[in-house]
Coordinates of N, CA and C in Angstrom, one line a residue:
Chain A
X1 N 35.0 18.5 67.4 CA 34.1 17.7 68.2 C 33.1 18.6 68.9
X2 N 31.8 18.5 68.6 CA 30.8 19.3 69.3 C 30.5 18.8 70.7
X3 N 30.8 17.5 71.0 CA 30.4 16.9 72.3 C 29.0 16.5 72.3
X4 N 28.2 17.0 73.3 CA 26.8 16.7 73.4 C 26.0 17.9 73.0
X5 N 25.2 17.8 72.1 CA 24.3 19.0 71.7 C 22.9 18.7 72.0
X6 N 22.1 19.7 72.4 CA 20.7 19.6 72.7 C 20.0 20.7 72.0
X7 N 18.8 20.4 71.5 CA 17.9 21.4 70.9 C 16.5 21.1 71.4
X8 N 15.7 22.1 71.7 CA 16.1 23.5 71.7 C 16.7 23.9 73.0
X9 N 17.2 25.1 73.1 CA 17.8 25.6 74.3 C 16.7 26.1 75.3
X10 N 15.7 26.7 74.7 CA 14.5 27.2 75.5 C 13.2 26.8 74.9
X11 N 12.2 26.5 75.7 CA 10.9 26.2 75.1 C 9.8 26.5 76.1
X12 N 8.7 27.1 75.7 CA 7.6 27.3 76.5 C 6.4 26.6 75.9
X13 N 5.8 25.7 76.7 CA 4.6 24.9 76.2 C 3.4 25.3 77.1
X14 N 2.3 25.0 76.5 CA 1.0 25.1 77.2 C 0.7 23.7 77.8
X15 N 0.0 23.6 78.9 CA -0.4 22.3 79.4 C -1.1 21.5 78.4
X16 N -0.7 20.3 78.2 CA -1.3 19.4 77.3 C -0.6 19.3 75.9
X17 N 0.3 20.2 75.6 CA 1.0 20.2 74.4 C 2.1 19.1 74.5
X18 N 2.6 18.7 73.3 CA 3.6 17.7 73.3 C 4.9 18.3 72.6
X19 N 6.0 17.7 72.9 CA 7.2 18.1 72.3 C 8.3 17.0 72.5
X20 N 9.3 17.1 71.6 CA 10.4 16.2 71.7 C 11.7 17.0 71.9
X21 N 12.5 16.7 72.9 CA 13.8 17.3 73.1 C 14.8 16.4 72.4
X22 N 15.7 17.0 71.6 CA 16.6 16.3 70.8 C 18.0 16.3 71.5
X23 N 18.8 15.2 71.4 CA 20.1 15.2 71.9 C 21.0 14.3 70.9
X24 N 22.2 14.8 70.7 CA 23.1 14.1 69.9 C 24.5 14.2 70.4
X25 N 25.3 13.1 70.3 CA 26.7 13.1 70.7 C 27.6 12.6 69.6
X26 N 28.8 13.2 69.5 CA 29.7 12.8 68.4 C 30.9 12.1 69.0
X27 N 30.8 11.6 70.2 CA 32.0 11.0 70.8 C 32.0 9.4 70.7
X28 N 31.0 8.9 70.0 CA 30.9 7.4 69.9 C 30.7 6.7 71.2
X29 N 30.0 7.4 72.1 CA 29.7 6.7 73.4 C 28.5 5.8 73.3
X30 N 28.6 4.7 74.1 CA 27.5 3.7 74.1 C 26.3 4.2 74.9
X31 N 26.6 4.8 76.1 CA 25.6 5.1 77.1 C 25.1 6.6 76.9
X32 N 23.8 6.8 77.0 CA 23.3 8.2 77.0 C 22.2 8.3 78.0
X33 N 21.9 9.5 78.5 CA 21.1 9.7 79.6 C 20.2 11.0 79.4
X34 N 19.1 11.0 80.1 CA 18.3 12.2 80.2 C 18.1 12.5 81.7
X35 N 18.4 13.7 82.2 CA 18.2 14.2 83.5 C 17.2 15.4 83.5
X36 N 16.6 15.6 84.7 CA 16.0 16.9 84.9 C 16.6 17.5 86.2
X37 N 16.7 18.8 86.2 CA 17.3 19.5 87.4 C 16.3 20.6 87.9
X38 N 15.9 20.4 89.1 CA 15.0 21.4 89.7 C 15.6 22.0 90.9
X39 N 15.3 23.2 91.3 CA 15.9 23.8 92.5 C 15.6 23.0 93.7
X40 N 16.7 22.8 94.5 CA 16.6 22.0 95.7 C 16.5 20.5 95.5
X41 N 16.4 20.0 94.2 CA 16.2 18.6 94.0 C 17.4 17.9 93.4
X42 N 18.3 18.7 92.9 CA 19.5 18.1 92.2 C 19.1 17.5 90.9
X43 N 20.0 16.8 90.3 CA 19.8 16.1 89.1 C 19.1 14.8 89.3
X44 N 18.1 14.5 88.6 CA 17.3 13.3 88.7 C 17.2 12.6 87.3
X45 N 17.6 11.3 87.3 CA 17.6 10.6 86.1 C 16.2 10.2 85.6
X46 N 15.9 10.5 84.4 CA 14.6 10.2 83.8 C 14.6 8.9 83.1
X47 N 15.5 8.8 82.1 CA 15.7 7.5 81.4 C 17.2 7.5 81.0
X48 N 17.6 6.2 80.7 CA 19.0 6.1 80.1 C 19.0 5.0 79.1
X49 N 20.0 5.0 78.3 CA 20.2 4.0 77.3 C 21.6 3.5 77.4
X50 N 21.8 2.2 77.8 CA 23.1 1.7 78.0 C 23.8 1.4 76.7
X51 N 23.0 1.2 75.7 CA 23.6 1.0 74.4 C 22.5 1.2 73.3
X52 N 22.9 1.3 72.1 CA 21.9 1.4 71.0 C 20.9 0.3 71.1
X53 N 19.7 0.6 71.0 CA 18.6 -0.4 71.0 C 18.0 -0.7 72.4
X54 N 18.6 -0.2 73.4 CA 18.1 -0.4 74.8 C 17.8 0.9 75.5
X55 N 16.7 0.9 76.3 CA 16.4 2.0 77.1 C 15.9 1.5 78.5
X56 N 16.1 2.2 79.5 CA 15.7 1.8 80.9 C 15.2 3.1 81.6
X57 N 14.2 2.8 82.5 CA 13.7 3.9 83.3 C 14.7 4.3 84.4
X58 N 14.7 5.6 84.7 CA 15.5 6.1 85.8 C 14.6 6.3 87.0
X59 N 14.9 7.4 87.7 CA 14.2 7.7 89.0 C 12.8 8.3 88.8
X60 N 12.7 9.1 87.7 CA 11.4 9.9 87.5 C 11.0 9.7 86.0
X61 N 10.6 8.5 85.6 CA 10.2 8.4 84.2 C 8.8 8.8 83.8
X62 N 7.9 8.9 84.8 CA 6.5 9.1 84.5 C 6.3 10.4 83.7
X63 N 5.5 10.3 82.6 CA 5.2 11.5 81.8 C 6.2 11.7 80.6
X64 N 7.2 10.8 80.5 CA 8.2 10.9 79.5 C 8.3 9.6 78.7
X65 N 8.8 9.7 77.5 CA 9.2 8.6 76.7 C 10.5 8.9 76.0
X66 N 11.3 7.9 75.7 CA 12.5 8.1 75.0 C 12.7 7.2 73.8
X67 N 13.6 7.7 72.9 CA 13.9 6.9 71.7 C 15.4 7.0 71.5
X68 N 16.1 5.8 71.5 CA 17.5 5.8 71.1 C 17.5 5.5 69.6
X69 N 17.5 6.6 68.8 CA 17.4 6.5 67.4 C 18.5 5.8 66.7
X70 N 19.7 6.0 67.2 CA 20.9 5.4 66.7 C 22.0 5.6 67.8
X71 N 23.2 5.3 67.5 CA 24.2 5.4 68.5 C 24.4 6.9 68.9
X72 N 24.2 7.8 68.0 CA 24.4 9.2 68.3 C 23.3 9.9 69.0
X73 N 22.0 9.5 68.7 CA 20.9 10.3 69.1 C 20.0 9.7 70.1
X74 N 19.5 10.5 71.1 CA 18.7 10.0 72.1 C 17.7 11.1 72.4
X75 N 16.4 10.9 72.1 CA 15.4 11.9 72.2 C 14.5 11.7 73.4
X76 N 14.0 12.7 73.9 CA 13.0 12.7 75.1 C 11.7 13.3 74.7
X77 N 10.6 12.6 74.9 CA 9.3 13.1 74.4 C 8.4 13.3 75.6
X78 N 7.8 14.5 75.6 CA 6.7 14.8 76.5 C 5.4 14.7 75.8
X79 N 4.5 13.7 76.0 CA 3.3 13.5 75.2 C 2.3 14.6 75.6
X80 N 2.1 14.9 76.9 CA 1.1 15.8 77.3 C 1.7 16.6 78.5
X81 N 2.3 17.7 78.1 CA 3.1 18.5 79.1 C 2.2 19.0 80.3
X82 N 2.9 18.9 81.5 CA 2.2 19.4 82.7 C 3.1 20.4 83.4
X83 N 2.5 21.4 84.1 CA 3.4 22.4 84.8 C 4.5 21.7 85.7
X84 N 4.2 20.5 86.2 CA 5.2 19.9 87.0 C 6.5 19.5 86.2
X85 N 6.4 19.5 84.9 CA 7.5 19.2 84.1 C 8.3 20.4 83.7
X86 N 8.0 21.6 84.2 CA 8.8 22.8 84.1 C 10.2 22.5 84.8
X87 N 11.2 22.6 84.1 CA 12.5 22.2 84.6 C 13.6 22.5 83.6
X88 N 14.9 22.2 84.0 CA 16.0 22.2 83.0 C 16.3 20.8 82.7
X89 N 16.4 20.4 81.5 CA 16.6 19.1 81.1 C 18.1 19.0 80.5
X90 N 18.8 18.0 81.0 CA 20.2 17.8 80.5 C 20.3 16.4 79.9
X91 N 20.9 16.3 78.7 CA 21.2 15.1 78.1 C 22.7 14.8 78.4
X92 N 23.1 13.6 78.5 CA 24.5 13.3 78.8 C 24.9 12.0 78.0
X93 N 26.1 11.8 77.8 CA 26.7 10.6 77.3 C 27.9 10.2 78.2
X94 N 28.2 8.9 78.1 CA 29.3 8.5 79.1 C 30.3 7.6 78.4
X95 N 31.5 8.0 78.7 CA 32.7 7.1 78.4 C 33.4 6.9 79.8
X96 N 33.2 5.7 80.4 CA 33.7 5.5 81.7 C 35.1 6.1 81.9
X97 N 35.4 6.9 83.0 CA 34.4 7.2 84.0 C 33.6 8.4 83.8
X98 N 33.9 9.2 82.8 CA 33.3 10.6 82.8 C 32.0 10.6 82.1
X99 N 31.1 11.4 82.6 CA 29.8 11.7 81.9 C 29.9 13.1 81.4
X100 N 29.5 13.2 80.1 CA 29.6 14.5 79.4 C 28.2 15.0 79.2
X101 N 27.9 16.3 79.6 CA 26.6 16.8 79.6 C 26.4 17.8 78.4
X102 N 25.2 17.9 77.9 CA 24.9 18.9 76.9 C 24.6 20.2 77.7
X103 N 24.3 21.3 77.0 CA 24.1 22.6 77.6 C 22.8 22.8 78.3
X104 N 21.9 21.8 78.1 CA 20.6 21.9 78.7 C 19.5 22.6 77.9
X105 N 18.2 22.2 78.2 CA 17.0 22.8 77.6 C 16.2 23.3 78.8
X106 N 15.9 24.6 78.8 CA 15.0 25.2 79.8 C 13.6 25.2 79.3
X107 N 12.8 24.3 80.0 CA 11.4 24.1 79.6 C 10.5 24.7 80.6
X108 N 9.5 25.5 80.1 CA 8.5 26.1 81.0 C 7.1 25.6 80.5
X109 N 6.3 25.0 81.3 CA 5.0 24.6 81.0 C 4.0 25.5 81.7
X110 N 3.2 26.2 81.0 CA 2.2 27.1 81.6 C 0.8 26.5 81.6
Chain B
X1 N 17.9 6.8 104.7 CA 19.1 7.6 104.4 C 19.1 7.8 102.9
X2 N 19.3 9.0 102.4 CA 19.4 9.3 101.0 C 20.7 8.7 100.4
X3 N 20.7 8.4 99.1 CA 21.8 7.7 98.5 C 23.1 8.5 98.6
X4 N 22.9 9.8 98.3 CA 24.1 10.7 98.3 C 23.6 12.0 99.1
X5 N 24.3 12.3 100.1 CA 24.0 13.5 100.9 C 25.1 14.5 101.0
X6 N 24.8 15.8 100.7 CA 25.7 16.9 100.8 C 25.1 18.0 101.6
X7 N 26.0 18.8 102.2 CA 25.5 20.0 102.9 C 25.4 21.0 101.7
X8 N 24.2 21.6 101.6 CA 23.9 22.5 100.5 C 24.7 23.8 100.6
X9 N 25.2 24.2 101.8 CA 25.8 25.4 102.0 C 24.8 26.6 102.0
X10 N 25.1 27.8 101.5 CA 26.4 28.1 100.8 C 27.6 28.2 101.8
X11 N 28.7 27.9 101.2 CA 30.0 28.2 101.9 C 30.5 29.5 101.3
X12 N 30.6 30.5 102.2 CA 31.2 31.8 101.8 C 32.6 31.9 102.3
X13 N 33.6 32.0 101.5 CA 35.0 32.0 102.0 C 35.7 33.1 101.2
X14 N 36.7 33.7 101.9 CA 37.5 34.7 101.2 C 38.5 34.1 100.3
X15 N 38.9 34.8 99.3 CA 40.0 34.4 98.4 C 41.2 33.9 99.2
X16 N 41.8 32.8 98.8 CA 43.0 32.4 99.5 C 42.7 31.4 100.6
X17 N 41.5 31.2 101.0 CA 41.1 30.3 102.1 C 41.1 28.9 101.6
X18 N 41.2 28.0 102.6 CA 41.0 26.6 102.3 C 39.6 26.2 102.7
X19 N 38.9 25.4 101.9 CA 37.6 25.0 102.2 C 37.4 23.5 101.9
X20 N 36.6 22.8 102.7 CA 36.4 21.4 102.5 C 35.0 21.0 102.5
X21 N 34.6 20.1 101.6 CA 33.2 19.6 101.5 C 33.2 18.1 101.8
X22 N 32.2 17.7 102.5 CA 32.0 16.2 102.6 C 30.8 15.8 102.0
X23 N 30.7 14.5 101.7 CA 29.6 13.9 101.0 C 29.5 12.5 101.6
X24 N 28.3 12.1 102.1 CA 28.1 10.7 102.6 C 27.2 10.0 101.6
X25 N 27.4 8.7 101.6 CA 26.7 7.8 100.7 C 26.2 6.6 101.4
X26 N 25.1 6.0 100.9 CA 24.5 4.9 101.6 C 24.8 3.5 101.0
X27 N 25.1 3.5 99.8 CA 25.3 2.2 99.1 C 26.8 1.8 99.2
X28 N 27.0 0.8 100.1 CA 28.4 0.4 100.4 C 29.0 -0.3 99.2
X29 N 28.2 -0.7 98.2 CA 28.7 -1.4 97.0 C 29.2 -0.4 96.0
X30 N 29.0 0.9 96.2 CA 29.4 1.8 95.2 C 30.9 1.7 94.9
X31 N 31.3 1.7 93.7 CA 32.7 1.5 93.3 C 33.4 2.8 92.7
X32 N 32.6 3.6 92.1 CA 33.2 4.8 91.4 C 32.7 6.1 92.1
X33 N 33.6 7.0 92.3 CA 33.2 8.3 93.0 C 33.8 9.4 92.2
X34 N 33.1 10.5 92.2 CA 33.5 11.7 91.4 C 33.1 13.0 92.1
X35 N 33.8 14.0 91.8 CA 33.3 15.4 92.1 C 33.1 16.1 90.7
X36 N 31.9 16.6 90.6 CA 31.5 17.4 89.4 C 31.4 18.9 89.9
X37 N 31.6 19.8 88.9 CA 31.4 21.2 89.2 C 30.3 21.7 88.3
X38 N 29.4 22.6 88.8 CA 28.4 23.1 88.0 C 28.3 24.6 88.2
X39 N 28.6 25.4 87.2 CA 28.5 26.8 87.3 C 27.0 27.2 87.0
X40 N 26.7 28.4 87.5 CA 25.3 28.9 87.4 C 24.7 28.8 86.0
X41 N 23.6 28.1 85.9 CA 22.9 28.0 84.6 C 23.7 27.3 83.5
X42 N 24.7 26.5 83.9 CA 25.5 25.7 83.0 C 25.4 24.2 83.3
X43 N 25.9 23.4 82.4 CA 25.9 22.0 82.7 C 27.0 21.5 83.6
X44 N 26.8 20.4 84.3 CA 27.9 19.9 85.2 C 29.0 19.4 84.4
X45 N 30.2 19.6 85.0 CA 31.5 19.1 84.3 C 32.3 18.3 85.3
X46 N 33.0 17.3 84.9 CA 33.8 16.5 85.8 C 34.9 17.3 86.3
X47 N 35.1 17.4 87.6 CA 36.2 18.1 88.3 C 37.3 17.0 88.5
X48 N 37.0 15.9 89.2 CA 38.0 14.9 89.4 C 37.3 13.6 89.8
X49 N 37.9 12.5 89.5 CA 37.5 11.2 90.0 C 38.1 11.1 91.4
X50 N 37.6 10.2 92.2 CA 38.1 10.0 93.6 C 38.6 8.6 93.7
X51 N 39.8 8.4 94.0 CA 40.4 7.1 94.1 C 40.6 6.7 95.6
X52 N 40.7 5.4 95.8 CA 40.7 4.8 97.2 C 41.9 5.4 98.0
X53 N 43.0 5.7 97.3 CA 44.2 6.1 98.0 C 44.2 7.6 98.1
X54 N 43.2 8.3 97.6 CA 43.2 9.7 97.6 C 43.9 10.3 96.4
X55 N 43.5 11.4 95.9 CA 44.2 12.0 94.8 C 44.2 13.5 94.8
X56 N 45.1 14.1 94.1 CA 45.3 15.5 94.1 C 45.4 16.0 92.7
X57 N 44.8 17.1 92.4 CA 44.9 17.8 91.1 C 45.1 19.3 91.4
X58 N 46.4 19.7 91.4 CA 46.6 21.1 91.7 C 46.2 21.5 93.1
X59 N 45.2 22.4 93.2 CA 44.8 22.9 94.5 C 43.7 22.0 95.0
X60 N 43.3 21.0 94.3 CA 42.1 20.2 94.7 C 42.6 18.8 95.2
X61 N 42.1 18.4 96.3 CA 42.4 17.1 96.9 C 41.1 16.3 97.2
X62 N 41.0 15.1 96.7 CA 39.8 14.3 97.0 C 40.2 13.1 97.8
X63 N 39.4 12.7 98.8 CA 39.6 11.6 99.6 C 38.4 10.7 99.7
X64 N 38.6 9.4 99.9 CA 37.5 8.5 100.0 C 37.7 7.7 101.3
X65 N 36.7 7.6 102.1 CA 36.7 6.8 103.3 C 35.6 5.8 103.2
X66 N 35.9 4.6 102.8 CA 34.9 3.5 102.5 C 34.3 3.1 103.9
X67 N 35.1 3.0 104.9 CA 34.6 2.5 106.2 C 33.4 3.4 106.7
X68 N 33.6 4.7 106.6 CA 32.6 5.6 107.0 C 31.7 6.1 105.9
X69 N 31.9 5.6 104.7 CA 31.1 5.9 103.5 C 31.0 7.4 103.3
X70 N 32.1 8.1 103.2 CA 32.1 9.5 102.8 C 33.3 9.8 101.9
X71 N 33.1 10.8 101.0 CA 34.1 11.3 100.3 C 34.3 12.8 100.6
X72 N 35.4 13.4 100.3 CA 35.6 14.8 100.6 C 36.4 15.4 99.5
X73 N 36.2 16.7 99.5 CA 36.9 17.6 98.5 C 37.5 18.8 99.2
X74 N 38.8 18.9 99.1 CA 39.5 20.1 99.7 C 40.0 21.0 98.6
X75 N 39.7 22.2 98.8 CA 40.2 23.3 97.8 C 41.1 24.2 98.6
X76 N 42.4 24.3 98.2 CA 43.3 25.2 98.8 C 43.4 26.5 98.0
X77 N 43.8 27.5 98.7 CA 44.1 28.8 98.0 C 42.9 29.2 97.1
X78 N 41.7 29.3 97.6 CA 40.5 29.5 96.8 C 40.6 30.7 95.9
X79 N 40.1 30.6 94.7 CA 40.1 31.6 93.7 C 38.6 32.1 93.5
X80 N 38.5 33.3 93.0 CA 37.1 33.7 92.7 C 36.4 32.8 91.7
X81 N 37.2 32.3 90.8 CA 36.7 31.4 89.8 C 36.3 30.0 90.3
X82 N 36.6 29.7 91.6 CA 36.1 28.5 92.2 C 34.7 28.5 92.6
X83 N 34.1 29.7 92.6 CA 32.7 29.9 92.9 C 31.8 29.0 92.0
X84 N 31.1 28.1 92.6 CA 30.3 27.2 91.8 C 29.5 26.3 92.7
X85 N 28.8 25.3 92.2 CA 28.2 24.3 93.0 C 29.0 23.0 92.7
X86 N 29.3 22.3 93.8 CA 30.1 21.1 93.6 C 29.2 19.9 93.9
X87 N 29.2 19.0 93.0 CA 28.3 17.8 93.1 C 29.1 16.6 93.4
X88 N 28.6 15.9 94.4 CA 29.2 14.6 94.7 C 28.4 13.5 93.9
X89 N 29.2 12.6 93.3 CA 28.6 11.7 92.3 C 29.2 10.3 92.6
X90 N 28.3 9.3 92.5 CA 28.8 7.9 92.6 C 28.0 7.0 91.7
X91 N 28.5 5.8 91.4 CA 27.8 5.0 90.4 C 26.6 4.3 91.2
X92 N 25.6 4.0 90.4 CA 24.4 3.4 90.9 C 24.5 1.9 90.8
X93 N 23.5 1.2 91.4 CA 23.5 -0.3 91.3 C 23.6 -0.8 89.9
X94 N 23.0 -0.1 89.0 CA 22.9 -0.6 87.6 C 24.3 -0.6 87.0
X95 N 25.2 0.3 87.5 CA 26.5 0.4 86.9 C 26.6 1.4 85.8
X96 N 25.4 1.6 85.1 CA 25.4 2.5 83.9 C 25.1 3.9 84.3
X97 N 24.3 4.1 85.3 CA 23.8 5.4 85.7 C 24.6 5.9 86.9
X98 N 24.7 7.2 87.1 CA 25.3 7.8 88.2 C 24.3 8.4 89.1
X99 N 24.6 8.4 90.4 CA 23.8 9.1 91.4 C 24.4 10.4 91.8
X100 N 23.7 11.5 91.6 CA 24.2 12.8 91.9 C 23.7 13.3 93.3
X101 N 24.5 13.9 94.1 CA 24.1 14.7 95.2 C 23.5 16.0 94.8
X102 N 22.8 16.7 95.7 CA 22.2 17.9 95.3 C 23.2 19.1 95.2
X103 N 24.4 18.9 95.7 CA 25.4 19.9 95.5 C 25.6 20.8 96.7
X104 N 26.8 21.3 96.7 CA 27.3 22.2 97.8 C 27.7 23.5 97.1
X105 N 27.1 24.6 97.5 CA 27.3 25.9 96.8 C 28.5 26.6 97.5
X106 N 29.5 27.0 96.7 CA 30.7 27.7 97.2 C 30.7 29.1 96.6
X107 N 30.9 30.1 97.4 CA 31.1 31.5 97.0 C 32.4 32.0 97.5
X108 N 33.3 32.3 96.6 CA 34.6 32.9 97.1 C 34.5 34.4 96.8
X109 N 34.8 35.1 97.9 CA 34.7 36.6 97.8 C 36.1 37.2 97.9
X110 N 36.1 38.4 97.3 CA 37.4 39.1 97.3 C 37.9 39.6 98.7

């Protein structure tokens, strides 16, 4: 079992560029999540998917879109990256009660 | 009042010491409570769930006080390897998402 995997691990973008962060889980979990973590701000929920075919906004959805491609995969897209989106992005899946996190993607937008 | 509040620390304690963290929450309807541990530049991982009657896992004891809306984590006989950030977590109104505190930093010194 790989658990939750994320690609890429690191990425540098220029302002205005787009990219998709990929996430996959092999634990057959229904719920999946995208968070960002910034110094002093803690983990903030961007979007989540309670089950395949559904997505909902979290606390900080602006500037992001998501796709729940199937039960395993949940991607996060930045259409036009901004420096304010420099952060560490964590994907997670959940089997109540525990939430399992991927190793994170460190994104820098210059 | 923020949903989940923690003292950011850092708590610097010598090996072998006992240390306690508190976390307060604002949503009296919260049903599920957890402590997560996050090592530097790593993903958060579940340390323990917190049950109404209190629960213990080795050197770690978690308590819930619903009347005062706080949870606590007690670490006995601290080890160097306990150095990490401890996140207080509870379920959100949606039931699917979790609310994370900003974390309390612990440094155990020789």
